[in-house]
Amino acid sequence: MALNIADEEWSVDQAAAVCRWYAEAVPDTLTYYDFGGSDADPHPHNTVDLSDAGRLVVINARLGADDVPFMIRRAESAPWAAVSPTDDLLQLEWQGLLDRAEHLYRHFRPATGRRLGPTRTHKLLHLKRPHVFPIVDSVVRETYGDRARAEGGRYWPVLAQEIQDNRAAYEQLKARLASERVGRLTVPRLHDILVWSLHGRRGQEARRVAATAADLA
């Protein structure tokens, strides 16, 4: 079985090798962004505090001085109930889920006045609802730009459909990584890791790892 990532097929063995490479290449990102420095599993919660700001710094969200008090105060009135802690991007009725997730996302990016940047918002909300919110950053925008434009500039439907189409392969990948820390991450985060690794600035290195895994299979 293979995973299709941005129109490229990678075996589960290759995907597992890339996830392991990522865990070794940027271990602090896992430790301090994904697990909050305490090695706790990612879990939904409805508050934003200074620890979240620190986690965003680790993943290079480029927070400005005004962003931190804004997102903390904005979280106090956020419509967290729009996305349930039990919601999951792998659920079959994901189209309605995206509409509700959009409502929560827009709370941090209102039409007028002060707003949080789009990448910062994605990285923040992934911490709050890790099974639902993918991370949409510059690598994702470059990789999926053409398909997103065909969806009216929306990346979420493109990413959600790709994750859904690879549902069985992700189940195998999670099983393959079950005994490892990176395997405790959610599917949207594993998808993000694969996209960032294979299409980001360290893509050549990650692709060599994938090629070696293919040779050993």
mmCIF file of C-alpha atoms in Angstrom:
data_model
loop_
_atom_site.group_PDB
_atom_site.id
_atom_site.type_symbol
_atom_site.label_atom_id
_atom_site.label_comp_id
_atom_site.label_asym_id
_atom_site.label_seq_id
_atom_site.Cartn_x
_atom_site.Cartn_y
_atom_site.Cartn_z
ATOM 1 C CA MET A 1 0.000 0.000 0.000
ATOM 2 C CA ALA A 2 1.220 3.502 -0.826
ATOM 3 C CA LEU A 3 0.566 7.018 0.369
ATOM 4 C CA ASN A 4 -0.145 9.642 -2.264
ATOM 5 C CA ILE A 5 1.400 12.934 -1.172
ATOM 6 C CA ALA A 6 0.913 15.796 -3.639
ATOM 7 C CA ASP A 7 0.605 13.394 -6.589
ATOM 8 C CA GLU A 8 3.658 11.346 -5.610
ATOM 9 C CA GLU A 9 3.385 7.798 -4.349
ATOM 10 C CA TRP A 10 5.429 6.692 -1.362
ATOM 11 C CA SER A 11 5.290 3.287 0.260
ATOM 12 C CA VAL A 12 4.382 3.033 3.920
ATOM 13 C CA ASP A 13 7.992 1.932 4.547
ATOM 14 C CA GLN A 14 9.259 5.103 2.874
ATOM 15 C CA ALA A 15 6.786 7.309 4.738
ATOM 16 C CA ALA A 16 7.808 5.725 8.057
ATOM 17 C CA ALA A 17 11.472 6.304 7.245
ATOM 18 C CA VAL A 18 10.798 9.965 6.466
ATOM 19 C CA CYS A 19 8.844 10.434 9.719
ATOM 20 C CA ARG A 20 11.729 8.888 11.649
ATOM 21 C CA TRP A 21 14.185 11.144 9.817
ATOM 22 C CA TYR A 22 12.076 14.177 10.764
ATOM 23 C CA ALA A 23 12.057 13.112 14.414
ATOM 24 C CA GLU A 24 15.854 12.947 14.363
ATOM 25 C CA ALA A 25 16.352 16.077 12.239
ATOM 26 C CA VAL A 26 14.163 18.414 14.318
ATOM 27 C CA PRO A 27 13.687 16.683 17.692
ATOM 28 C CA ASP A 28 13.011 19.962 19.506
ATOM 29 C CA THR A 29 9.938 20.542 17.341
ATOM 30 C CA LEU A 30 8.424 17.289 18.559
ATOM 31 C CA THR A 31 9.499 17.876 22.153
ATOM 32 C CA TYR A 32 8.385 21.466 22.561
ATOM 33 C CA TYR A 33 5.745 22.078 19.865
ATOM 34 C CA ASP A 34 3.923 18.770 19.597
ATOM 35 C CA PHE A 35 4.359 17.516 23.169
ATOM 36 C CA GLY A 36 4.662 20.836 24.981
ATOM 37 C CA GLY A 37 7.930 19.899 26.694
ATOM 38 C CA SER A 38 6.187 17.381 28.927
ATOM 39 C CA ASP A 39 5.928 14.411 26.555
ATOM 40 C CA ALA A 40 2.152 14.509 26.924
ATOM 41 C CA ASP A 41 0.068 13.266 24.035
ATOM 42 C CA PRO A 42 -1.534 16.002 21.905
ATOM 43 C CA HIS A 43 -5.018 16.698 23.216
ATOM 44 C CA PRO A 44 -7.731 19.283 22.592
ATOM 45 C CA HIS A 45 -8.124 22.168 24.993
ATOM 46 C CA ASN A 46 -9.935 25.480 24.918
ATOM 47 C CA THR A 47 -7.497 28.016 26.285
ATOM 48 C CA VAL A 48 -4.469 29.861 24.939
ATOM 49 C CA ASP A 49 -1.666 30.919 27.256
ATOM 50 C CA LEU A 50 2.006 31.829 27.243
ATOM 51 C CA SER A 51 3.030 28.189 26.923
ATOM 52 C CA ASP A 52 1.223 28.067 23.577
ATOM 53 C CA ALA A 53 3.151 31.134 22.453
ATOM 54 C CA GLY A 54 6.372 29.345 23.330
ATOM 55 C CA ARG A 55 5.289 26.275 21.392
ATOM 56 C CA LEU A 56 4.574 28.429 18.339
ATOM 57 C CA VAL A 57 8.013 30.013 18.554
ATOM 58 C CA VAL A 58 9.567 26.528 18.411
ATOM 59 C CA ILE A 59 7.794 25.763 15.130
ATOM 60 C CA ASN A 60 8.863 29.116 13.684
ATOM 61 C CA ALA A 61 5.431 30.734 13.644
ATOM 62 C CA ARG A 62 7.148 34.154 13.719
ATOM 63 C CA LEU A 63 4.964 35.660 16.378
ATOM 64 C CA GLY A 64 5.007 39.413 16.714
ATOM 65 C CA ALA A 65 4.938 41.175 20.071
ATOM 66 C CA ASP A 66 1.257 42.055 19.597
ATOM 67 C CA ASP A 67 0.266 38.550 18.493
ATOM 68 C CA VAL A 68 0.638 36.974 21.932
ATOM 69 C CA PRO A 69 -1.821 39.119 23.934
ATOM 70 C CA PHE A 70 -4.183 39.144 20.954
ATOM 71 C CA MET A 71 -4.468 35.376 20.653
ATOM 72 C CA ILE A 72 -4.734 34.912 24.435
ATOM 73 C CA ARG A 73 -7.576 37.426 24.706
ATOM 74 C CA ARG A 74 -9.242 36.244 21.512
ATOM 75 C CA ALA A 75 -9.302 32.670 22.777
ATOM 76 C CA GLU A 76 -11.461 33.720 25.725
ATOM 77 C CA SER A 77 -14.430 34.271 23.395
ATOM 78 C CA ALA A 78 -13.558 31.715 20.720
ATOM 79 C CA PRO A 79 -16.362 29.392 19.493
ATOM 80 C CA TRP A 80 -14.528 26.256 20.615
ATOM 81 C CA ALA A 81 -17.766 24.266 20.597
ATOM 82 C CA ALA A 82 -17.881 24.592 16.803
ATOM 83 C CA VAL A 83 -15.274 21.836 16.645
ATOM 84 C CA SER A 84 -15.769 19.070 19.166
ATOM 85 C CA PRO A 85 -12.786 17.418 20.875
ATOM 86 C CA THR A 86 -14.061 14.156 19.375
ATOM 87 C CA ASP A 87 -14.110 15.483 15.803
ATOM 88 C CA ASP A 88 -11.547 14.018 13.442
ATOM 89 C CA LEU A 89 -10.563 14.902 9.885
ATOM 90 C CA LEU A 90 -10.778 11.190 9.085
ATOM 91 C CA GLN A 91 -14.503 11.088 9.818
ATOM 92 C CA LEU A 92 -16.627 10.521 6.746
ATOM 93 C CA GLU A 93 -18.670 13.728 6.983
ATOM 94 C CA TRP A 94 -15.613 15.942 6.878
ATOM 95 C CA GLN A 95 -17.132 18.601 4.594
ATOM 96 C CA GLY A 96 -19.426 19.847 7.367
ATOM 97 C CA LEU A 97 -16.547 19.624 9.816
ATOM 98 C CA LEU A 98 -14.480 21.962 7.634
ATOM 99 C CA ASP A 99 -17.266 24.523 7.653
ATOM 100 C CA ARG A 100 -17.330 24.459 11.442
ATOM 101 C CA ALA A 101 -13.534 24.581 11.612
ATOM 102 C CA GLU A 102 -13.609 27.606 9.315
ATOM 103 C CA HIS A 103 -15.866 29.356 11.817
ATOM 104 C CA LEU A 104 -13.325 28.821 14.592
ATOM 105 C CA TYR A 105 -10.433 29.817 12.325
ATOM 106 C CA ARG A 106 -12.127 33.083 11.319
ATOM 107 C CA HIS A 107 -12.545 34.042 14.954
ATOM 108 C CA PHE A 108 -8.790 34.570 15.080
ATOM 109 C CA ARG A 109 -8.816 36.220 11.649
ATOM 110 C CA PRO A 110 -11.829 38.568 11.701
ATOM 111 C CA ALA A 111 -12.776 40.484 8.566
ATOM 112 C CA THR A 112 -11.861 43.800 10.149
ATOM 113 C CA GLY A 113 -9.451 44.980 12.812
ATOM 114 C CA ARG A 114 -6.589 43.120 14.420
ATOM 115 C CA ARG A 115 -6.034 39.539 13.287
ATOM 116 C CA LEU A 116 -3.574 36.704 13.660
ATOM 117 C CA GLY A 117 -1.590 35.715 10.566
ATOM 118 C CA PRO A 118 -2.871 32.668 8.651
ATOM 119 C CA THR A 119 0.111 30.401 9.296
ATOM 120 C CA ARG A 120 0.184 31.392 12.969
ATOM 121 C CA THR A 121 -3.529 30.622 13.222
ATOM 122 C CA HIS A 122 -3.147 27.189 11.658
ATOM 123 C CA LYS A 123 -0.236 26.321 13.924
ATOM 124 C CA LEU A 124 -2.133 27.530 16.991
ATOM 125 C CA LEU A 125 -5.388 25.744 16.184
ATOM 126 C CA HIS A 126 -3.554 22.527 15.406
ATOM 127 C CA LEU A 127 -2.521 22.541 19.064
ATOM 128 C CA LYS A 128 -6.131 23.025 20.130
ATOM 129 C CA ARG A 129 -7.747 20.490 17.774
ATOM 130 C CA PRO A 130 -4.863 18.329 16.489
ATOM 131 C CA HIS A 131 -7.140 15.750 14.833
ATOM 132 C CA VAL A 132 -8.876 18.415 12.752
ATOM 133 C CA PHE A 133 -6.624 21.333 11.833
ATOM 134 C CA PRO A 134 -3.877 20.719 9.296
ATOM 135 C CA ILE A 135 -0.957 23.139 9.199
ATOM 136 C CA VAL A 136 -1.049 25.409 6.161
ATOM 137 C CA ASP A 137 2.308 27.140 5.825
ATOM 138 C CA SER A 138 4.493 28.345 2.941
ATOM 139 C CA VAL A 139 5.516 24.793 1.983
ATOM 140 C CA VAL A 140 1.887 23.638 1.807
ATOM 141 C CA ARG A 141 0.884 26.723 -0.171
ATOM 142 C CA GLU A 142 3.616 26.164 -2.717
ATOM 143 C CA THR A 143 2.983 22.428 -2.973
ATOM 144 C CA TYR A 144 -0.815 22.584 -3.243
ATOM 145 C CA GLY A 145 -1.285 26.054 -4.714
ATOM 146 C CA ASP A 146 -2.690 24.989 -8.083
ATOM 147 C CA ARG A 147 -5.213 22.602 -6.567
ATOM 148 C CA ALA A 148 -6.221 25.115 -3.907
ATOM 149 C CA ARG A 149 -6.887 27.756 -6.565
ATOM 150 C CA ALA A 150 -9.234 25.287 -8.251
ATOM 151 C CA GLU A 151 -11.084 25.155 -4.880
ATOM 152 C CA GLY A 152 -11.464 28.909 -4.728
ATOM 153 C CA GLY A 153 -8.182 29.387 -2.878
ATOM 154 C CA ARG A 154 -9.125 26.993 -0.075
ATOM 155 C CA TYR A 155 -6.453 24.552 1.053
ATOM 156 C CA TRP A 156 -8.466 22.629 3.625
ATOM 157 C CA PRO A 157 -10.681 20.704 1.160
ATOM 158 C CA VAL A 158 -7.599 19.693 -0.829
ATOM 159 C CA LEU A 159 -5.707 18.490 2.230
ATOM 160 C CA ALA A 160 -8.757 16.807 3.769
ATOM 161 C CA GLN A 161 -9.506 14.917 0.559
ATOM 162 C CA GLU A 162 -5.918 13.744 0.258
ATOM 163 C CA ILE A 163 -5.903 12.566 3.855
ATOM 164 C CA GLN A 164 -9.228 10.779 3.341
ATOM 165 C CA ASP A 165 -7.976 9.108 0.156
ATOM 166 C CA ASN A 166 -4.976 7.786 2.093
ATOM 167 C CA ARG A 167 -6.953 6.705 5.124
ATOM 168 C CA ALA A 168 -5.945 3.016 5.028
ATOM 169 C CA ALA A 169 -2.306 3.839 4.355
ATOM 170 C CA TYR A 170 -2.218 6.224 7.315
ATOM 171 C CA GLU A 171 -3.628 3.503 9.527
ATOM 172 C CA GLN A 172 -0.743 1.292 8.434
ATOM 173 C CA LEU A 173 1.749 4.110 8.979
ATOM 174 C CA LYS A 174 0.436 4.730 12.508
ATOM 175 C CA ALA A 175 0.733 1.015 13.239
ATOM 176 C CA ARG A 176 4.283 0.956 11.867
ATOM 177 C CA LEU A 177 5.271 3.866 14.119
ATOM 178 C CA ALA A 178 3.209 2.812 17.140
ATOM 179 C CA SER A 179 6.179 2.234 19.437
ATOM 180 C CA GLU A 180 7.846 5.543 18.536
ATOM 181 C CA ARG A 181 7.180 9.074 19.728
ATOM 182 C CA VAL A 182 6.435 10.382 16.237
ATOM 183 C CA GLY A 183 3.788 7.682 15.882
ATOM 184 C CA ARG A 184 1.769 9.300 18.685
ATOM 185 C CA LEU A 185 1.071 12.329 16.487
ATOM 186 C CA THR A 186 -2.264 12.748 14.727
ATOM 187 C CA VAL A 187 -2.774 11.987 11.043
ATOM 188 C CA PRO A 188 -3.018 15.690 10.039
ATOM 189 C CA ARG A 189 0.354 16.262 11.715
ATOM 190 C CA LEU A 190 1.945 13.207 10.085
ATOM 191 C CA HIS A 191 0.674 14.471 6.735
ATOM 192 C CA ASP A 192 2.229 17.851 7.488
ATOM 193 C CA ILE A 193 5.538 16.216 8.387
ATOM 194 C CA LEU A 194 5.598 14.304 5.105
ATOM 195 C CA VAL A 195 4.769 17.381 3.030
ATOM 196 C CA TRP A 196 7.326 19.568 4.835
ATOM 197 C CA SER A 197 10.009 16.895 4.638
ATOM 198 C CA LEU A 198 9.551 15.953 0.987
ATOM 199 C CA HIS A 199 8.774 19.403 -0.422
ATOM 200 C CA GLY A 200 10.517 21.806 1.939
ATOM 201 C CA ARG A 201 14.064 23.121 1.989
ATOM 202 C CA ARG A 202 15.400 19.774 3.227
ATOM 203 C CA GLY A 203 13.539 17.808 0.599
ATOM 204 C CA GLN A 204 16.605 16.314 -1.059
ATOM 205 C CA GLU A 205 17.773 14.903 2.257
ATOM 206 C CA ALA A 206 14.357 13.429 3.048
ATOM 207 C CA ARG A 207 14.052 11.945 -0.426
ATOM 208 C CA ARG A 208 17.394 10.203 -0.030
ATOM 209 C CA VAL A 209 16.063 8.652 3.162
ATOM 210 C CA ALA A 210 12.938 7.510 1.306
ATOM 211 C CA ALA A 211 15.019 6.075 -1.536
ATOM 212 C CA THR A 212 17.171 4.104 0.923
ATOM 213 C CA ALA A 213 14.031 2.698 2.551
ATOM 214 C CA ALA A 214 12.790 1.592 -0.866
ATOM 215 C CA ASP A 215 16.087 -0.145 -1.581
ATOM 216 C CA LEU A 216 15.938 -2.004 1.724
ATOM 217 C CA ALA A 217 12.309 -3.097 1.317
#
